[in-house]
DNA sequence: GTTAGCATGTAAGGAGTTACATGATTTT
DNA sequence: AAAATCATGTAACTCCTTACATGCTAAC
């Protein structure tokens, strides 16, 4: 049930979807992919991998194309169970499912799910943002007594950013619905 | 030296700058102010307040305007030591000082510091973002082999957002330098 | 041959959340 | 009088980061 810390699990399963990989590489790819927030450390990746091994979500694969002499790199592969788990995590709509990190990871691996789920995630994220927007703007109207200038500017910028993201999500939702080639540039004027 | 968890401390001191407040209210104000990221819980606020009491950064103040019958609300006030600490934290440029949360809090309390520090923080944040931008774009050129469509769209959106923030920061820096009234646009002449 | 980067791991600790526990006050 | 909200707190737990520990391989 989509606990907070399943983020790594989701990311690892998603990446391994592209093919077998070892820990070090997994970490690099991930940090590049989510380079704007926090960065993943070995201290959390390796234990997570072991845990996933034990849970039979991934298996070690003995170097297919590996030159023999290298330091024993442990290459992992998704198991069928892992795949199921991935699909389940992707489709789950727990309370934390729309938070920033979680959303980004889900989005990054959209290719590995179907449209139904993509739409659910996109729409869920959008409503969540719109709720926040409404709440903040409502509370601002009531509390507006004395607003510090800088604090106000921060608010304004925040609101603007969220509004931008809402528009972005709307475009993506339309693209999904219209069956367009996923995202990139919106072609003008289809419904 | 600006550890990660001084965030709450900074926020509390900054808010109490506006006048005495009790815990519950502190929390509400804070969550409104930083409503877009994580939300502060009692479980972290109250212990932090106690710790700050012990460190003599704040003191309990026995209800100035308080109607007597209410449940004993513990109202806090900044001490001179707390004020010094606040100023020190604000001006400190530790490795975590430019991360999202920390930056937002600092920015929100800009009114309580002087321009020199404001510029340092704004410029620091901007360079940090520009570095990230350069690094990511560099790595993208090298790794460009097969980029998944959705992953690429996420990247694009991320880059765009960061670029926007850089422009925002640049405007603010110019305003500070020019001695303009702080931010982008000014609500008619209050204060 | 020594530094830099690849590669895997562990132990300790920080920071904050959840859930629990309590009780007053205001609103319905 | 019940429900909501104000108000303060504690304990357990989760997740992650930091720092440490190790050793191989490539480049200079």
Short mmCIF file of C-alpha atoms (C1' of nucleotides) in Angstrom, two decimals:
data_model
loop_
_atom_site.label_atom_id
_atom_site.label_comp_id
_atom_site.label_asym_id
_atom_site.label_seq_id
_atom_site.Cartn_x
_atom_site.Cartn_y
_atom_site.Cartn_z
CA UNK A 1 0.00 0.00 0.00
CA UNK A 2 2.37 2.61 -1.34
CA UNK A 3 4.29 3.53 1.74
CA UNK A 4 6.54 6.48 1.57
CA UNK A 5 9.73 4.52 1.15
CA UNK A 6 8.60 2.46 -1.76
CA UNK A 7 10.01 5.23 -3.88
CA UNK A 8 13.34 3.52 -4.30
CA UNK A 9 11.68 0.24 -5.03
CA UNK A 10 9.58 1.78 -7.75
CA UNK A 11 12.56 3.53 -9.25
CA UNK A 12 14.71 0.42 -9.29
CA UNK A 13 12.01 -1.73 -10.82
CA UNK A 14 11.33 0.94 -13.38
CA UNK A 15 14.92 1.25 -14.41
CA UNK A 16 15.52 -2.48 -14.57
CA UNK A 17 12.64 -2.58 -16.98
CA UNK A 18 15.10 -1.25 -19.53
CA UNK A 19 17.45 -4.11 -18.91
CA UNK A 20 19.76 -5.60 -16.26
CA UNK A 21 21.93 -3.20 -14.33
CA UNK A 22 24.18 -3.11 -11.29
CA UNK A 23 23.80 -0.89 -8.25
CA UNK A 24 26.33 1.75 -9.08
CA UNK A 25 24.84 2.35 -12.47
CA UNK A 26 21.31 2.33 -11.08
CA UNK A 27 22.31 5.12 -8.76
CA UNK A 28 23.85 7.23 -11.49
CA UNK A 29 20.87 6.91 -13.77
CA UNK A 30 18.50 7.75 -10.97
CA UNK A 31 20.37 10.82 -9.89
CA UNK A 32 20.42 12.06 -13.42
CA UNK A 33 16.74 11.38 -13.82
CA UNK A 34 15.66 13.07 -10.60
CA UNK A 35 18.55 15.48 -10.46
CA UNK A 36 16.44 18.28 -9.08
CA UNK A 37 15.61 17.16 -5.55
CA UNK A 38 17.52 15.03 -3.27
CA UNK A 39 20.16 12.61 -4.45
CA UNK A 40 20.15 8.94 -3.67
CA UNK A 41 23.01 7.58 -1.57
CA UNK A 42 24.59 4.15 -1.48
CA UNK A 43 23.52 3.87 2.10
CA UNK A 44 19.93 3.63 1.02
CA UNK A 45 20.29 1.99 -2.37
CA UNK A 46 22.26 -1.13 -1.49
CA UNK A 47 20.16 -2.12 1.51
CA UNK A 48 17.08 -1.59 -0.62
CA UNK A 49 18.47 -3.87 -3.31
CA UNK A 50 19.15 -6.59 -0.77
CA UNK A 51 15.68 -6.26 0.61
CA UNK A 52 14.25 -6.56 -2.87
CA UNK A 53 16.38 -9.61 -3.51
CA UNK A 54 15.01 -11.26 -0.41
CA UNK A 55 11.50 -10.33 -1.45
CA UNK A 56 12.20 -11.96 -4.80
CA UNK A 57 11.40 -8.83 -6.77
CA UNK A 58 14.78 -8.94 -8.47
CA UNK A 59 17.47 -11.56 -9.02
CA UNK A 60 21.18 -11.52 -9.54
CA UNK A 61 22.08 -12.32 -13.07
CA UNK A 62 25.51 -13.75 -13.79
CA UNK A 63 27.10 -11.39 -16.25
CA UNK A 64 25.76 -12.00 -19.73
CA UNK A 65 28.06 -9.80 -21.73
CA UNK A 66 30.52 -9.22 -18.94
CA UNK A 67 34.25 -9.34 -19.55
CA UNK A 68 35.43 -11.90 -17.04
CA UNK A 69 38.17 -10.11 -15.20
CA UNK A 70 36.25 -7.13 -13.78
CA UNK A 71 35.45 -6.73 -10.18
CA UNK A 72 32.38 -8.87 -9.49
CA UNK A 73 29.63 -6.43 -10.27
CA UNK A 74 26.30 -7.64 -9.13
CA UNK A 75 23.89 -7.25 -11.97
CA UNK A 76 20.20 -7.34 -11.21
CA UNK A 77 17.18 -8.26 -13.23
CA UNK A 78 13.46 -7.99 -12.57
CA UNK A 79 11.55 -11.13 -11.76
CA UNK A 80 7.97 -11.71 -12.86
CA UNK A 81 6.94 -11.03 -9.27
CA UNK A 82 8.88 -7.79 -9.45
CA UNK A 83 7.01 -6.82 -12.54
CA UNK A 84 3.68 -7.42 -10.92
CA UNK A 85 4.79 -5.41 -7.94
CA UNK A 86 5.86 -2.60 -10.21
CA UNK A 87 2.51 -2.50 -11.96
CA UNK A 88 0.72 -2.53 -8.64
CA UNK A 89 2.81 0.30 -7.22
CA UNK A 90 2.33 2.35 -10.36
CA UNK A 91 -1.42 2.06 -10.23
CA UNK A 92 -1.79 2.65 -6.53
CA UNK A 93 -3.37 5.86 -5.40
CA UNK A 94 -2.34 6.08 -1.78
CA UNK A 95 -2.29 9.36 0.08
CA UNK A 96 1.36 9.91 -0.71
CA UNK A 97 1.02 9.02 -4.35
CA UNK A 98 0.76 12.59 -5.57
CA UNK A 99 3.62 14.09 -3.70
CA UNK A 100 6.46 15.53 -5.71
CA UNK A 101 9.02 12.73 -5.61
CA UNK A 102 6.58 9.96 -6.06
CA UNK A 103 4.89 11.65 -8.96
CA UNK A 104 8.14 12.32 -10.79
CA UNK A 105 9.21 8.73 -10.59
CA UNK A 106 5.87 7.47 -11.75
CA UNK A 107 5.91 9.86 -14.63
CA UNK A 108 9.41 8.90 -15.68
CA UNK A 109 8.29 5.31 -16.11
CA UNK A 110 4.99 6.00 -17.80
CA UNK A 111 6.09 4.03 -20.84
CA UNK A 112 5.87 0.89 -18.78
CA UNK A 113 2.18 1.26 -17.95
CA UNK A 114 -0.97 1.79 -19.84
CA UNK A 115 -2.94 4.88 -20.58
CA UNK A 116 -5.60 4.26 -18.00
CA UNK A 117 -3.08 4.46 -15.20
CA UNK A 118 -1.24 7.35 -16.76
CA UNK A 119 -4.43 9.34 -16.85
CA UNK A 120 -5.27 8.46 -13.26
CA UNK A 121 -1.88 9.64 -12.10
CA UNK A 122 -1.91 12.83 -14.13
CA UNK A 123 -5.42 13.74 -13.09
CA UNK A 124 -4.76 12.87 -9.50
CA UNK A 125 -1.72 15.09 -9.41
CA UNK A 126 -3.63 17.89 -11.03
CA UNK A 127 -6.51 17.83 -8.57
CA UNK A 128 -4.08 17.70 -5.72
CA UNK A 129 -2.34 20.81 -6.95
CA UNK A 130 -5.61 22.59 -7.58
CA UNK A 131 -6.78 21.81 -4.08
CA UNK A 132 -3.65 23.27 -2.61
CA UNK A 133 -4.01 26.32 -4.78
CA UNK A 134 -7.58 26.86 -3.64
CA UNK A 135 -6.73 26.32 -0.01
CA UNK A 136 -3.81 28.71 -0.01
CA UNK A 137 -5.65 31.40 -1.90
CA UNK A 138 -8.63 31.07 0.38
CA UNK A 139 -6.54 31.32 3.48
CA UNK A 140 -4.68 34.28 2.08
CA UNK A 141 -7.86 36.22 1.62
CA UNK A 142 -8.86 35.65 5.20
CA UNK A 143 -5.48 36.20 6.82
CA UNK A 144 -4.37 39.04 4.63
CA UNK A 145 -3.94 41.51 7.47
CA UNK A 146 -0.24 42.26 7.37
CA UNK A 147 1.70 40.42 4.74
CA UNK A 148 5.40 40.88 4.61
CA UNK A 149 6.61 41.86 1.18
CA UNK A 150 9.09 39.09 0.72
CA UNK A 151 6.76 36.49 2.15
CA UNK A 152 4.12 37.72 -0.27
CA UNK A 153 6.51 37.53 -3.21
CA UNK A 154 7.39 33.99 -2.28
CA UNK A 155 3.71 33.11 -2.18
CA UNK A 156 3.14 34.73 -5.53
CA UNK A 157 5.99 32.85 -7.12
CA UNK A 158 4.79 29.64 -5.56
CA UNK A 159 1.29 30.07 -6.86
CA UNK A 160 2.58 30.90 -10.30
CA UNK A 161 4.74 27.79 -10.41
CA UNK A 162 1.91 25.57 -9.37
CA UNK A 163 -0.39 27.13 -11.91
CA UNK A 164 2.21 26.44 -14.58
CA UNK A 165 2.41 22.84 -13.55
CA UNK A 166 -1.36 22.54 -13.70
CA UNK A 167 -1.31 23.78 -17.28
CA UNK A 168 1.46 21.33 -18.10
CA UNK A 169 -0.57 18.49 -16.66
CA UNK A 170 -3.63 19.58 -18.58
CA UNK A 171 -1.69 19.51 -21.83
CA UNK A 172 -0.42 16.05 -21.06
CA UNK A 173 -3.87 14.81 -20.18
CA UNK A 174 -5.22 16.13 -23.43
CA UNK A 175 -2.41 14.49 -25.33
CA UNK A 176 -3.13 11.17 -23.67
CA UNK A 177 -6.82 11.45 -24.41
CA UNK A 178 -6.24 12.51 -27.95
CA UNK A 179 -3.91 9.61 -28.49
CA UNK A 180 -1.21 11.98 -29.63
CA UNK A 181 2.37 10.96 -29.50
CA UNK A 182 2.91 11.39 -25.84
CA UNK A 183 4.11 14.78 -24.73
CA UNK A 184 6.78 17.00 -26.23
CA UNK A 185 5.15 19.85 -28.12
CA UNK A 186 1.46 20.29 -28.23
CA UNK A 187 0.13 20.41 -31.72
CA UNK A 188 -2.30 23.27 -32.05
CA UNK A 189 -6.01 23.05 -31.55
CA UNK A 190 -7.27 19.50 -31.21
CA UNK A 191 -9.87 18.85 -28.52
CA UNK B 1 27.04 25.69 11.15
CA UNK B 2 23.71 25.44 9.46
CA UNK B 3 22.93 21.81 9.87
CA UNK B 4 20.05 20.41 7.97
CA UNK B 5 17.62 20.48 10.82
CA UNK B 6 18.08 24.06 11.76
CA UNK B 7 15.27 24.73 9.36
CA UNK B 8 12.62 24.71 12.07
CA UNK B 9 14.75 26.83 14.31
CA UNK B 10 15.18 29.43 11.62
CA UNK B 11 11.50 29.42 10.82
CA UNK B 12 10.43 29.79 14.44
CA UNK B 13 12.84 32.60 15.14
CA UNK B 14 11.79 34.33 11.96
CA UNK B 15 8.12 34.14 12.78
CA UNK B 16 8.55 35.24 16.38
CA UNK B 17 10.23 38.28 14.95
CA UNK B 18 6.75 39.48 14.15
CA UNK B 19 5.69 39.13 17.74
CA UNK B 20 5.01 36.51 20.42
CA UNK B 21 3.15 33.40 19.39
CA UNK B 22 2.24 29.98 20.71
CA UNK B 23 3.07 26.64 19.14
CA UNK B 24 -0.18 25.89 17.47
CA UNK B 25 -0.27 29.22 15.74
CA UNK B 26 3.37 28.95 14.74
CA UNK B 27 2.58 25.73 13.01
CA UNK B 28 -0.36 27.13 11.11
CA UNK B 29 1.54 30.15 9.89
CA UNK B 30 4.44 28.00 8.82
CA UNK B 31 2.32 25.56 6.89
CA UNK B 32 0.64 28.39 5.09
CA UNK B 33 3.95 30.01 4.30
CA UNK B 34 5.63 26.85 2.99
CA UNK B 35 2.43 25.17 1.87
CA UNK B 36 4.04 23.66 -1.18
CA UNK B 37 6.44 21.07 0.22
CA UNK B 38 6.12 19.05 3.29
CA UNK B 39 4.02 20.15 6.23
CA UNK B 40 5.34 20.54 9.72
CA UNK B 41 3.93 18.25 12.39
CA UNK B 42 3.52 18.75 16.11
CA UNK B 43 5.84 15.89 16.70
CA UNK B 44 8.70 17.94 15.39
CA UNK B 45 7.58 21.42 16.36
CA UNK B 46 7.02 21.01 20.08
CA UNK B 47 10.26 19.18 20.79
CA UNK B 48 12.07 21.83 18.80
CA UNK B 49 10.47 24.57 20.86
CA UNK B 50 11.54 22.89 24.06
CA UNK B 51 15.04 22.52 22.78
CA UNK B 52 15.11 26.19 21.88
CA UNK B 53 13.82 27.09 25.30
CA UNK B 54 16.63 25.15 26.90
CA UNK B 55 19.11 26.83 24.58
CA UNK B 56 17.70 30.16 25.67
CA UNK B 57 16.82 31.24 22.16
CA UNK B 58 13.22 31.85 23.16
CA UNK B 59 11.35 32.37 26.43
CA UNK B 60 7.85 31.78 27.61
CA UNK B 61 5.96 34.96 28.01
CA UNK B 62 3.05 35.04 30.44
CA UNK B 63 0.05 36.06 28.41
CA UNK B 64 0.06 39.77 27.81
CA UNK B 65 -3.36 40.25 26.26
CA UNK B 66 -4.65 36.82 27.18
CA UNK B 67 -8.11 36.36 28.58
CA UNK B 68 -7.54 34.44 31.78
CA UNK B 69 -9.80 31.45 31.41
CA UNK B 70 -8.34 29.89 28.26
CA UNK B 71 -6.40 26.75 28.24
CA UNK B 72 -2.84 27.68 29.23
CA UNK B 73 -1.34 28.47 25.88
CA UNK B 74 2.37 28.78 26.02
CA UNK B 75 3.38 31.92 24.24
CA UNK B 76 6.96 32.31 23.15
CA UNK B 77 9.13 35.30 22.51
CA UNK B 78 12.60 35.68 21.04
CA UNK B 79 15.48 36.43 23.38
CA UNK B 80 18.41 38.65 22.39
CA UNK B 81 20.46 35.46 22.08
CA UNK B 82 17.78 34.09 19.79
CA UNK B 83 18.02 37.14 17.65
CA UNK B 84 21.74 36.80 17.27
CA UNK B 85 21.33 33.16 16.41
CA UNK B 86 18.76 34.08 13.80
CA UNK B 87 21.05 36.59 12.18
CA UNK B 88 23.88 34.09 12.17
CA UNK B 89 21.78 31.34 10.62
CA UNK B 90 20.48 33.71 7.99
CA UNK B 91 23.92 34.75 6.91
CA UNK B 92 25.46 31.33 6.92
CA UNK B 93 26.39 29.77 3.63
CA UNK B 94 26.76 26.11 4.47
CA UNK B 95 26.48 23.42 1.82
CA UNK B 96 22.80 22.92 2.52
CA UNK B 97 22.00 26.60 2.52
CA UNK B 98 20.77 26.70 -1.06
CA UNK B 99 18.53 23.71 -1.00
CA UNK B 100 14.88 24.27 -1.64
CA UNK B 101 13.41 24.33 1.85
CA UNK B 102 16.20 26.28 3.39
CA UNK B 103 16.13 28.87 0.68
CA UNK B 104 12.41 29.41 0.92
CA UNK B 105 12.54 30.03 4.64
CA UNK B 106 15.41 32.41 4.33
CA UNK B 107 13.64 34.27 1.61
CA UNK B 108 10.43 34.53 3.56
CA UNK B 109 12.26 36.32 6.33
CA UNK B 110 14.36 38.60 4.18
CA UNK B 111 12.80 41.66 5.78
CA UNK B 112 14.64 40.81 8.96
CA UNK B 113 18.12 40.96 7.44
CA UNK B 114 20.07 43.43 5.41
CA UNK B 115 20.66 43.70 1.74
CA UNK B 116 24.16 42.30 1.81
CA UNK B 117 22.91 38.99 3.09
CA UNK B 118 19.88 39.01 0.85
CA UNK B 119 22.13 39.37 -2.18
CA UNK B 120 24.43 36.62 -0.99
CA UNK B 121 21.54 34.23 -0.58
CA UNK B 122 19.91 35.11 -3.89
CA UNK B 123 23.14 34.88 -5.83
CA UNK B 124 24.13 31.68 -4.09
CA UNK B 125 20.86 30.08 -4.97
CA UNK B 126 21.15 31.23 -8.56
CA UNK B 127 24.63 29.82 -9.08
CA UNK B 128 23.58 26.59 -7.54
CA UNK B 129 20.71 26.27 -9.96
CA UNK B 130 22.87 27.21 -12.90
CA UNK B 131 25.42 24.59 -11.96
CA UNK B 132 22.77 21.92 -11.85
CA UNK B 133 21.42 23.06 -15.16
CA UNK B 134 24.84 22.86 -16.77
CA UNK B 135 25.59 19.48 -15.28
CA UNK B 136 22.32 17.94 -16.36
CA UNK B 137 22.49 19.36 -19.86
CA UNK B 138 26.08 18.21 -20.22
CA UNK B 139 25.28 14.72 -19.10
CA UNK B 140 22.28 14.58 -21.37
CA UNK B 141 24.40 15.30 -24.41
CA UNK B 142 26.75 12.49 -23.57
CA UNK B 143 24.18 9.90 -22.55
CA UNK B 144 21.72 10.77 -25.26
CA UNK B 145 21.56 7.27 -26.71
CA UNK B 146 17.99 6.15 -26.07
CA UNK B 147 15.86 8.50 -24.08
CA UNK B 148 12.42 7.43 -23.15
CA UNK B 149 9.78 9.91 -24.24
CA UNK B 150 8.23 10.48 -20.87
CA UNK B 151 11.55 10.63 -19.09
CA UNK B 152 12.66 13.19 -21.65
CA UNK B 153 9.52 15.25 -21.15
CA UNK B 154 10.09 15.23 -17.41
CA UNK B 155 13.62 16.46 -17.97
CA UNK B 156 12.43 19.17 -20.29
CA UNK B 157 9.85 20.38 -17.84
CA UNK B 158 12.39 20.29 -15.04
CA UNK B 159 14.90 22.32 -16.99
CA UNK B 160 12.25 24.82 -17.93
CA UNK B 161 11.17 25.27 -14.33
CA UNK B 162 14.69 25.80 -13.16
CA UNK B 163 15.33 28.29 -15.93
CA UNK B 164 12.26 30.18 -14.83
CA UNK B 165 13.48 30.30 -11.29
CA UNK B 166 16.83 31.59 -12.45
CA UNK B 167 15.11 34.45 -14.23
CA UNK B 168 13.05 35.16 -11.13
CA UNK B 169 16.19 35.30 -9.03
CA UNK B 170 17.88 37.57 -11.52
CA UNK B 171 14.98 40.00 -11.36
CA UNK B 172 15.10 40.00 -7.59
CA UNK B 173 18.85 40.56 -7.57
CA UNK B 174 18.48 43.50 -9.90
CA UNK B 175 15.75 44.95 -7.74
CA UNK B 176 17.92 44.62 -4.64
CA UNK B 177 20.83 46.26 -6.42
CA UNK B 178 18.73 49.03 -7.84
CA UNK B 179 17.28 49.70 -4.42
CA UNK B 180 13.81 49.17 -5.79
CA UNK B 181 11.06 48.17 -3.51
CA UNK B 182 11.75 44.51 -3.11
CA UNK B 183 10.06 42.18 -5.51
CA UNK B 184 8.56 42.19 -8.93
CA UNK B 185 5.42 44.11 -8.48
CA UNK B 186 4.32 46.28 -5.69
CA UNK B 187 0.95 46.43 -4.12
CA UNK B 188 -0.04 50.06 -3.74
CA UNK B 189 1.69 52.03 -1.04
CA UNK B 190 0.97 50.40 2.27
CA UNK B 191 3.44 50.13 5.16
"C1'" DG C 1 53.14 3.96 -8.36
"C1'" DT C 2 49.71 6.79 -7.14
"C1'" DT C 3 45.57 9.12 -7.82
"C1'" DA C 4 40.89 8.98 -9.49
"C1'" DG C 5 36.89 6.61 -10.32
"C1'" DC C 6 34.44 2.13 -10.23
"C1'" DA C 7 31.92 -0.88 -7.10
"C1'" DT C 8 29.87 -2.72 -2.86
"C1'" DG C 9 28.76 -2.53 1.48
"C1'" DT C 10 27.85 -1.36 7.03
"C1'" DA C 11 26.99 1.35 11.35
"C1'" DA C 12 25.46 5.23 13.58
"C1'" DG C 13 22.70 8.83 13.86
"C1'" DG C 14 19.63 12.81 12.33
"C1'" DA C 15 15.23 14.61 11.26
"C1'" DG C 16 10.75 14.28 11.09
"C1'" DT C 17 6.22 11.60 10.65
"C1'" DT C 18 2.46 8.76 12.61
"C1'" DA C 19 -0.10 7.49 16.04
"C1'" DC C 20 -1.23 7.91 20.52
"C1'" DA C 21 -2.82 10.48 24.71
"C1'" DT C 22 -5.15 14.33 26.88
"C1'" DG C 23 -8.16 17.93 27.71
"C1'" DA C 24 -10.37 22.64 26.98
"C1'" DT C 25 -13.43 25.53 24.18
"C1'" DT C 26 -16.44 26.74 20.58
"C1'" DT C 27 -19.87 25.67 17.37
"C1'" DT C 28 -23.88 23.13 15.77
"C1'" DA D 1 -24.62 16.93 24.14
"C1'" DA D 2 -21.90 15.90 20.12
"C1'" DA D 3 -18.58 17.35 16.89
"C1'" DA D 4 -15.03 20.21 15.54
"C1'" DT D 5 -11.12 22.68 16.50
"C1'" DC D 6 -7.90 24.56 19.64
"C1'" DA D 7 -3.78 23.23 22.16
"C1'" DT D 8 0.10 20.55 23.94
"C1'" DG D 9 2.67 16.85 24.24
"C1'" DT D 10 5.25 11.78 23.93
"C1'" DA D 11 6.93 7.30 21.94
"C1'" DA D 12 7.87 4.48 18.37
"C1'" DC D 13 9.24 4.07 14.04
"C1'" DT D 14 10.75 5.11 9.13
"C1'" DC D 15 13.56 6.67 5.95
"C1'" DC D 16 17.53 8.42 4.65
"C1'" DT D 17 22.26 10.54 5.01
"C1'" DT D 18 27.03 10.59 6.66
"C1'" DA D 19 30.94 8.56 7.46
"C1'" DC D 20 33.45 4.68 7.51
"C1'" DA D 21 35.60 0.40 5.44
"C1'" DT D 22 37.25 -2.19 1.49
"C1'" DG D 23 39.37 -3.31 -2.72
"C1'" DC D 24 39.63 -3.36 -7.82
"C1'" DT D 25 40.94 -1.04 -12.29
"C1'" DA D 26 42.27 2.64 -15.40
"C1'" DA D 27 44.84 6.60 -16.32
"C1'" DC D 28 48.62 9.77 -15.61
#
